[in-house]
mmCIF file of C-alpha atoms in Angstrom:
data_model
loop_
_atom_site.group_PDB
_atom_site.id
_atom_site.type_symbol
_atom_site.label_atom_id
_atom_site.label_comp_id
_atom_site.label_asym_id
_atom_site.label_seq_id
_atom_site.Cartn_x
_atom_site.Cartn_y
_atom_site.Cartn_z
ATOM 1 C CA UNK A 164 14.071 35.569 32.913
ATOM 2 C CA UNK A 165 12.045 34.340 36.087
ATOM 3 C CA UNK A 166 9.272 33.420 33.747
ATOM 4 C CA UNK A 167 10.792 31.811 30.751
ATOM 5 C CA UNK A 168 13.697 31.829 28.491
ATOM 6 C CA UNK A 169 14.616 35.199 26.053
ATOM 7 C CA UNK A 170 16.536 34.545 22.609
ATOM 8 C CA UNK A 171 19.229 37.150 21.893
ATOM 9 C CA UNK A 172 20.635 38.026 18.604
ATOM 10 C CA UNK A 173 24.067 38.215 18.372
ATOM 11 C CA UNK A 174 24.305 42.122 19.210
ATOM 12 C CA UNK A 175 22.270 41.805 22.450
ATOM 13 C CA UNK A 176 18.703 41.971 21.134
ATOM 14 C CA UNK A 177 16.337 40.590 22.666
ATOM 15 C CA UNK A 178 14.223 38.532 19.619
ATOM 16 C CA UNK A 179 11.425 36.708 21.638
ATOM 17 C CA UNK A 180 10.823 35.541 25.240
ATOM 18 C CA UNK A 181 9.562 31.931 25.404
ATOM 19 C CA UNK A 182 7.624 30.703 28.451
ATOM 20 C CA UNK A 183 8.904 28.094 30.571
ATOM 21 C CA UNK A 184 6.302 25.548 29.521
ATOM 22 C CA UNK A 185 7.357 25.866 25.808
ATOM 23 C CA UNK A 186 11.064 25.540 26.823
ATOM 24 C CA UNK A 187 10.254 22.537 28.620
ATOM 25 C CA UNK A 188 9.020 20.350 25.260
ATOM 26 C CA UNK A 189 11.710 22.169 23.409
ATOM 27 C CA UNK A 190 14.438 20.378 26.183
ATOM 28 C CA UNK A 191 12.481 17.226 25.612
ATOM 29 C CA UNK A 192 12.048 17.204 21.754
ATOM 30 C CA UNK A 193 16.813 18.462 21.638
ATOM 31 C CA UNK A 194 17.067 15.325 23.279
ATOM 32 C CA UNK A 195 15.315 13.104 21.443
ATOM 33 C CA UNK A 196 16.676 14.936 18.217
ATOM 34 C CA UNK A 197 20.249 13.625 19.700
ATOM 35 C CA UNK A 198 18.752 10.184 19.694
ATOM 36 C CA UNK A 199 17.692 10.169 15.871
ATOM 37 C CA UNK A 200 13.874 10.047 17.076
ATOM 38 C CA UNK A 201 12.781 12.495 14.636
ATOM 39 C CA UNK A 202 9.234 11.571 14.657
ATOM 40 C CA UNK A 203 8.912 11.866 18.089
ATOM 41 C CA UNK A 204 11.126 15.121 18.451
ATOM 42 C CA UNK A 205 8.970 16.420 15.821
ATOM 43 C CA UNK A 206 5.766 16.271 17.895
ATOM 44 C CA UNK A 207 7.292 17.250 21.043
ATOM 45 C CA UNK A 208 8.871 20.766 18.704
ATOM 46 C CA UNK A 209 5.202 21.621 17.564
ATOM 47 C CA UNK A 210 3.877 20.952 21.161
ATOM 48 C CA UNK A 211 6.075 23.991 22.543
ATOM 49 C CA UNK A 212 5.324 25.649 19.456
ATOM 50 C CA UNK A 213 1.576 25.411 20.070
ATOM 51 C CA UNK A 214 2.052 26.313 23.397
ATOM 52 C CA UNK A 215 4.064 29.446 22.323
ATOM 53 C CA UNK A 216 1.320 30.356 20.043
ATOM 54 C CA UNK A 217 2.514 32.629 17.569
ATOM 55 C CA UNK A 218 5.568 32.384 15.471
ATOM 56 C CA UNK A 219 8.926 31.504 16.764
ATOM 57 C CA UNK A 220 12.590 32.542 15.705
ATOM 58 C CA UNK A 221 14.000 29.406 17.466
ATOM 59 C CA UNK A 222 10.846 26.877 17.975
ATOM 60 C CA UNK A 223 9.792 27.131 14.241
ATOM 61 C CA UNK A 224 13.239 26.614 13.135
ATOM 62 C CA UNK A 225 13.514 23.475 15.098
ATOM 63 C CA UNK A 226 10.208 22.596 13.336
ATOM 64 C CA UNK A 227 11.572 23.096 9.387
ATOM 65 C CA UNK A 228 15.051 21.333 10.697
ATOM 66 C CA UNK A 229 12.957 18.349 11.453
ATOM 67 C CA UNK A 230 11.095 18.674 8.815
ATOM 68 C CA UNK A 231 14.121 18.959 6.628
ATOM 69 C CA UNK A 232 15.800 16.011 7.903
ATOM 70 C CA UNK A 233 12.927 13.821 7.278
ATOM 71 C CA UNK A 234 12.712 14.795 3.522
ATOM 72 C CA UNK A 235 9.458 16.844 4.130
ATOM 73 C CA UNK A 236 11.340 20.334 2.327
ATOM 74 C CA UNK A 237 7.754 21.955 2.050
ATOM 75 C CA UNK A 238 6.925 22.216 5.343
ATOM 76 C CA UNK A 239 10.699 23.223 6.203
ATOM 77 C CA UNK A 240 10.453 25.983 3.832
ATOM 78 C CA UNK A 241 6.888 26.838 5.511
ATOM 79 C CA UNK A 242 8.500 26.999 9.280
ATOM 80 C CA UNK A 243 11.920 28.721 8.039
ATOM 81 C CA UNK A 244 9.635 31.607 6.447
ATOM 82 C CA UNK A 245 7.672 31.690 9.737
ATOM 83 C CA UNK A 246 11.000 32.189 11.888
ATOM 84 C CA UNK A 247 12.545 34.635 9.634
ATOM 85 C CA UNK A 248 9.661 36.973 9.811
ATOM 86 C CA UNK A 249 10.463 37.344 14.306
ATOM 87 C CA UNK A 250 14.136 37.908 13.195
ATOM 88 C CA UNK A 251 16.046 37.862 10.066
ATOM 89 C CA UNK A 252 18.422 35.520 10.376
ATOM 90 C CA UNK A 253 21.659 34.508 8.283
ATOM 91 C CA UNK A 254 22.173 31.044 8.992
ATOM 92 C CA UNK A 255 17.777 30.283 8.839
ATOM 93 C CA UNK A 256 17.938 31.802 5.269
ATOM 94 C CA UNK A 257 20.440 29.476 4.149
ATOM 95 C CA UNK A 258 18.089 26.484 5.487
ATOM 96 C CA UNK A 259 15.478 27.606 3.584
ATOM 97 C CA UNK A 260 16.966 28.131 0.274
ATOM 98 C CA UNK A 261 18.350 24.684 0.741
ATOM 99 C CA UNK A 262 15.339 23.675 0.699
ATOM 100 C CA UNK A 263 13.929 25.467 -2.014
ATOM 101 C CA UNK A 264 17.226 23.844 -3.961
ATOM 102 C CA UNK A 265 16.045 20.437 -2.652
ATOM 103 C CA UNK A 266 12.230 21.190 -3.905
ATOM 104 C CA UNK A 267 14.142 21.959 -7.637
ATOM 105 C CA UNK A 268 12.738 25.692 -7.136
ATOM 106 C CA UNK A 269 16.888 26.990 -7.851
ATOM 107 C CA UNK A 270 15.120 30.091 -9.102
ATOM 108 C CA UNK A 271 13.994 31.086 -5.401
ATOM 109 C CA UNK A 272 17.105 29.439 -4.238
ATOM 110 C CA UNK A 273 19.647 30.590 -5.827
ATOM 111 C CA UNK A 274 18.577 34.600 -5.075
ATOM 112 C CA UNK A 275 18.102 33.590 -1.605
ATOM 113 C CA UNK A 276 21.848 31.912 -1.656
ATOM 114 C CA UNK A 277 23.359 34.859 -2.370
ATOM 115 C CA UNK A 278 21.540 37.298 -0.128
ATOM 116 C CA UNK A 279 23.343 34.490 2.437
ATOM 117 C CA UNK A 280 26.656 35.377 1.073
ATOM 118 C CA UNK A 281 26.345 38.964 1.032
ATOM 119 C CA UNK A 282 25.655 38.598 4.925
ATOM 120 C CA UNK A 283 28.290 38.741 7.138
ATOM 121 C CA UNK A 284 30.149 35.661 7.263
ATOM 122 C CA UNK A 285 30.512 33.984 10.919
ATOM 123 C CA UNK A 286 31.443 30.288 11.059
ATOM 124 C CA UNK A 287 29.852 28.439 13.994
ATOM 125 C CA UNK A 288 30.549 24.563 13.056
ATOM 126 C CA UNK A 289 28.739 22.309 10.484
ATOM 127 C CA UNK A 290 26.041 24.998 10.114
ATOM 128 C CA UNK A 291 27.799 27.845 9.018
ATOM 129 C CA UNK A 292 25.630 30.013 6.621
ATOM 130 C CA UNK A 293 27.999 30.450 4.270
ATOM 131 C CA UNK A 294 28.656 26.494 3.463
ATOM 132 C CA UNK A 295 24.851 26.139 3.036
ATOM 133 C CA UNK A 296 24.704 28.751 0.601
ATOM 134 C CA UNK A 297 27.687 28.265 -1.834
ATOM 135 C CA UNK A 298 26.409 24.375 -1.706
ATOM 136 C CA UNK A 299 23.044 25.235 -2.625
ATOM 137 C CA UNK A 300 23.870 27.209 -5.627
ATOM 138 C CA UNK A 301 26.556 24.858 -6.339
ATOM 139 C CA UNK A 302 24.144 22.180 -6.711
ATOM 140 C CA UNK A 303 21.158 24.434 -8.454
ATOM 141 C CA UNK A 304 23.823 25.215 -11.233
ATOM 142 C CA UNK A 305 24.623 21.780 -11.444
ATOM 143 C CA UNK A 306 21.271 20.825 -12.185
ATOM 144 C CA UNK A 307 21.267 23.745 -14.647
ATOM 145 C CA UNK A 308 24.107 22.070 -16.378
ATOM 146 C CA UNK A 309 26.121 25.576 -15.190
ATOM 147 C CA UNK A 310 29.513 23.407 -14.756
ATOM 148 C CA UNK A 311 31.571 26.495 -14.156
ATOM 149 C CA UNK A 312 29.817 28.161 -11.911
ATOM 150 C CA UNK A 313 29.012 24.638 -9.805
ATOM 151 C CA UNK A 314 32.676 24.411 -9.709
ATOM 152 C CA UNK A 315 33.342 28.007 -8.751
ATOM 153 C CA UNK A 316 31.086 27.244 -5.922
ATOM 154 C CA UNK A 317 31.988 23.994 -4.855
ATOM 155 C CA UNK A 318 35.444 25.226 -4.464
ATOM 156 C CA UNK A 319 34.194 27.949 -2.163
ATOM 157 C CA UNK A 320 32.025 25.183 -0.178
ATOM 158 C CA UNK A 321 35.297 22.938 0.313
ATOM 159 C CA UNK A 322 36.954 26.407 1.421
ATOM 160 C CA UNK A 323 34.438 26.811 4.480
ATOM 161 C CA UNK A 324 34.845 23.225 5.373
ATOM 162 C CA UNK A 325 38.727 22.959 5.455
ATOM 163 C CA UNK A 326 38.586 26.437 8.000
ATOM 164 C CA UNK A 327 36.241 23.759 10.358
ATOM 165 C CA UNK A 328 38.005 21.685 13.329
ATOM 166 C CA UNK A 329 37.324 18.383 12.985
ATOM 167 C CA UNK A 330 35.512 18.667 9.734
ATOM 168 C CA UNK A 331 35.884 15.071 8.426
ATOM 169 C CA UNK A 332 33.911 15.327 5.228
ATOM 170 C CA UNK A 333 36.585 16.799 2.681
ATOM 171 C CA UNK A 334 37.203 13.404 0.540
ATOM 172 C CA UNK A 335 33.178 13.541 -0.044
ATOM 173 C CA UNK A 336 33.582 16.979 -1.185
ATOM 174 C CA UNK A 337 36.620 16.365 -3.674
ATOM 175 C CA UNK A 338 34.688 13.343 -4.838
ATOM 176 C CA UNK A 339 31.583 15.911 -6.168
ATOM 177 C CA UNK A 340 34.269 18.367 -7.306
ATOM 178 C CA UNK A 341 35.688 15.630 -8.990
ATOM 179 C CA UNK A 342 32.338 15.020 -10.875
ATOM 180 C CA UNK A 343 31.748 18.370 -11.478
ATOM 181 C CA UNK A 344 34.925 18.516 -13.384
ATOM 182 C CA UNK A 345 34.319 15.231 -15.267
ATOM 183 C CA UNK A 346 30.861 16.564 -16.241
ATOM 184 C CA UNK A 347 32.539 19.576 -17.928
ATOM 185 C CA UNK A 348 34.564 17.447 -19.883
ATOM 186 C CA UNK A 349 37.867 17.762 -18.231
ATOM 187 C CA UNK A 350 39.130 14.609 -17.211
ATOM 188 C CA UNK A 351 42.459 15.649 -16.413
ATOM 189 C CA UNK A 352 41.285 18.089 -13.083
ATOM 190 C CA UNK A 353 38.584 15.048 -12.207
ATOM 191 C CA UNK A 354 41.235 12.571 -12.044
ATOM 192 C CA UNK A 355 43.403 14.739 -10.525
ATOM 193 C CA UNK A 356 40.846 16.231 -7.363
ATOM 194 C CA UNK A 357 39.833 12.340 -7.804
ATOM 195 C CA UNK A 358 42.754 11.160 -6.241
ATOM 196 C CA UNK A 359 43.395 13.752 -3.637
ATOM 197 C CA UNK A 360 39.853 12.595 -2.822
ATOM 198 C CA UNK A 361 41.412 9.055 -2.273
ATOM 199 C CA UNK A 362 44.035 10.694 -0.451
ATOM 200 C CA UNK A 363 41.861 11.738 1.906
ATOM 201 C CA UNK A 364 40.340 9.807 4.823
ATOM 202 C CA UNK A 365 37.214 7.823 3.919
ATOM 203 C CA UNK A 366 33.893 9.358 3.994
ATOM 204 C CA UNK A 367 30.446 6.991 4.226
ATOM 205 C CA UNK A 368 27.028 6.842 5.043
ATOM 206 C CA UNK A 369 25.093 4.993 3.538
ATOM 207 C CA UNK A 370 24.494 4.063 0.257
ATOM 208 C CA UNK A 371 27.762 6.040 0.057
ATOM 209 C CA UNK A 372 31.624 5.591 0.216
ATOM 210 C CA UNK A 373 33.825 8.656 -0.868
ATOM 211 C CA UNK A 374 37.042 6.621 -2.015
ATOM 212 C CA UNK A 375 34.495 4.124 -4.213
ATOM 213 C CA UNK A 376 32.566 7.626 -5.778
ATOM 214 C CA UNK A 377 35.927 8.888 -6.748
ATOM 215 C CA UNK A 378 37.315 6.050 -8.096
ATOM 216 C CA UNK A 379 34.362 5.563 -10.028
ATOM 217 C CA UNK A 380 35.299 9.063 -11.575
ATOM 218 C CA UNK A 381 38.558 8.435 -12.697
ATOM 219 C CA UNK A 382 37.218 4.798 -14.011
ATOM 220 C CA UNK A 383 34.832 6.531 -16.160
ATOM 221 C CA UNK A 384 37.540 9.119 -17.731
ATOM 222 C CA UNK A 385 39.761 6.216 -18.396
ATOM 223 C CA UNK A 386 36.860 4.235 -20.448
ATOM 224 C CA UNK A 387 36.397 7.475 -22.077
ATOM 225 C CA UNK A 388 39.771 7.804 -22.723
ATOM 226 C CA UNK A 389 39.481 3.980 -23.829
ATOM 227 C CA UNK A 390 42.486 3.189 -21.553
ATOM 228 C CA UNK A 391 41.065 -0.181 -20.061
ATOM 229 C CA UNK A 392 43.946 -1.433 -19.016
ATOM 230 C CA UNK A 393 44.478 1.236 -16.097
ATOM 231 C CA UNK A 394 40.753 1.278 -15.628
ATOM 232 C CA UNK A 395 40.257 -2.835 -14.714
ATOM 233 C CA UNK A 396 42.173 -3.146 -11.090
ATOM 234 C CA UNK A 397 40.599 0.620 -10.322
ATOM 235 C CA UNK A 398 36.966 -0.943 -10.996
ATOM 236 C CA UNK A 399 37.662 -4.076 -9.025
ATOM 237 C CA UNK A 400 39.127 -2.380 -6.596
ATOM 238 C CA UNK A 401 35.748 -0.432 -6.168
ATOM 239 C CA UNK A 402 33.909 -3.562 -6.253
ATOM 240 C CA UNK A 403 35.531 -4.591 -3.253
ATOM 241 C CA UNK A 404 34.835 -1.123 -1.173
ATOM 242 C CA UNK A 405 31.010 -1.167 -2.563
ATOM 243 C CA UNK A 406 30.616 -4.751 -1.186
ATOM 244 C CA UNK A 407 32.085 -4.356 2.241
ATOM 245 C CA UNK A 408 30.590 -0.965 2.435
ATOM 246 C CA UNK A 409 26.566 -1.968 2.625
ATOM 247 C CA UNK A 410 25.416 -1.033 -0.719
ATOM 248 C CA UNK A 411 22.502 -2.524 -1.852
ATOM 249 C CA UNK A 412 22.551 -6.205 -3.499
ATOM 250 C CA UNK A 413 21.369 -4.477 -6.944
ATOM 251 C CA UNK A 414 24.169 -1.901 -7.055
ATOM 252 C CA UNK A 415 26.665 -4.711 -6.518
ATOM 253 C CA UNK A 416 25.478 -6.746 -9.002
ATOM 254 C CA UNK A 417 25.136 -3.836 -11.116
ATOM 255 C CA UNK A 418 28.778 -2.446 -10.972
ATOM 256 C CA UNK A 419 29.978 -6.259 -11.700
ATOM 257 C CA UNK A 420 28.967 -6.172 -14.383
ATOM 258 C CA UNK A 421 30.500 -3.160 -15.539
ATOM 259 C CA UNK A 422 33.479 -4.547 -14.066
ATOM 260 C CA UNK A 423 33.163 -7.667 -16.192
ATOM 261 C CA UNK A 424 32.664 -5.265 -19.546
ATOM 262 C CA UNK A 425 35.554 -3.520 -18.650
ATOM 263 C CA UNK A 426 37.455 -6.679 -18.379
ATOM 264 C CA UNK A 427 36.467 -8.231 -21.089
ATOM 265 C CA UNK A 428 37.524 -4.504 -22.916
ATOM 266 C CA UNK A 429 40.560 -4.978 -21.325
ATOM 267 C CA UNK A 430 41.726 -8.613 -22.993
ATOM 268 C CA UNK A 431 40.265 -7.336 -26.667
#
């Protein structure tokens, strides 16, 4: 448009026009998001969305993203609602009831969740609808102690995420599969998904290493299973991916001791 910018849905419709102005701090604020200056990008989002003055499908979902990444789920949940009511959309739902799951309201999320599944299913990279919604009512049944159907769920996250080029995330995933099976008391599958979690390549960020979270399953089966033999070089070989991964001092020194216990297990 000669005067600003018009959103389309996917079948052609237009959804909203958004001036020139608007579009402007919307530029600014995307490339500050690819910086990491959420803050900043923040500010610069609600700017074009003051200037658009009314609610926006795309400006007030940039607004609960931000929101979102920052830990702020409220407000997220607050600007998601405001975009969905221009246009209904799929993969905006999802946001919000990940958000609701990340507030510990599963009973909003998990209906919302599965109005996302029933939609039709269109995978556009890491935000695909679909993976948002089977992981939030993955994790809402998980936190209901609903091991089967976190499982069932989980395996139809991993599904979406193995159909993704270049999705590099997979051993994290078998690592939480692999919990979810050790939390429903069968050891055999966690060790099992466990290891094709080591298998895989290495997933971190911090605070997090996929290959130490899985080992750390199958470590905890085999103490359950009283086999500390096995379980001693597993646990020290975790200690040695914790420390050169940049946990924390505290979680070091907290895992050697277990490793200590274990060895100490071990030689009785």
């Amino acid at each position: 448009m000669q005067n600003g910018w018009a959103i389309e849905s996917p079948n052609g419709e237009i959804v909203e026009n958004i001036s020139l102005s608007a579009w402007d701090n919307k530029t600014k604020a995307d490339a500050l998001l690819d910086t990491g200056n959420f803050e900043e990008a923040l500010a610069m989002y609600k700017r074009a969305l003051n200037i658009h003055g009314k609610p926006s499908y795309l400006l007030d979902w940039d607004v609960g993203f931000i929101y979102e990444m920052l830990g702020q789920f409220k407000p997220a949940i607050d600007h998601y609602t405001r975009s969905l009511e221009v246009y209904d959309d799929n993969g905006i739902r999802a946001d919000r009831a990940y958000a609701y799951m990340n507030l510990g309201l599963c009973h909003q999320a998990k209906p919302e969740a599965e109005m996302v599944l029933k939609g039709q299913e269109v995978i556009t990279g890491l935000d695909s609808a679909h993976r948002t919604g089977h992981l939030t009512l993955a994790m809402c049944y998980q936190s209901e102690g609903n091991w089967r159907n976190a499982i069932h769920h989980t395996n139809k996250y991993i599904g979406v995420n193995r159909s993704i080029e270049g999705y590099e995330g997979i051993g994290s995933d078998l690592f939480y599969l692999g919990t979810l099976h050790a939390a429903n008391d069968d050891c055999a599958e966690a060790k099992r998904i466990s290891e094709d979690a080591l298998a895989a390549p290495v997933y971190e960020e911090p605070g997090h290493n996929s290959h130490a979270g899985a080992l750390m399953t199958i470590i905890t089966c085999l103490t359950e299973e009283e086999n500390f033999a096995e379980a001693l070089p597993l646990a020290e070989r975790r200690l040695a991916i914790v420390t050169e991964s940049g946990y924390t001092t505290q979680r070091i020194e907290r895992f050697k001791e277990t490793v200590e216990q274990i060895r100490q297990l071990s030689n009785s």
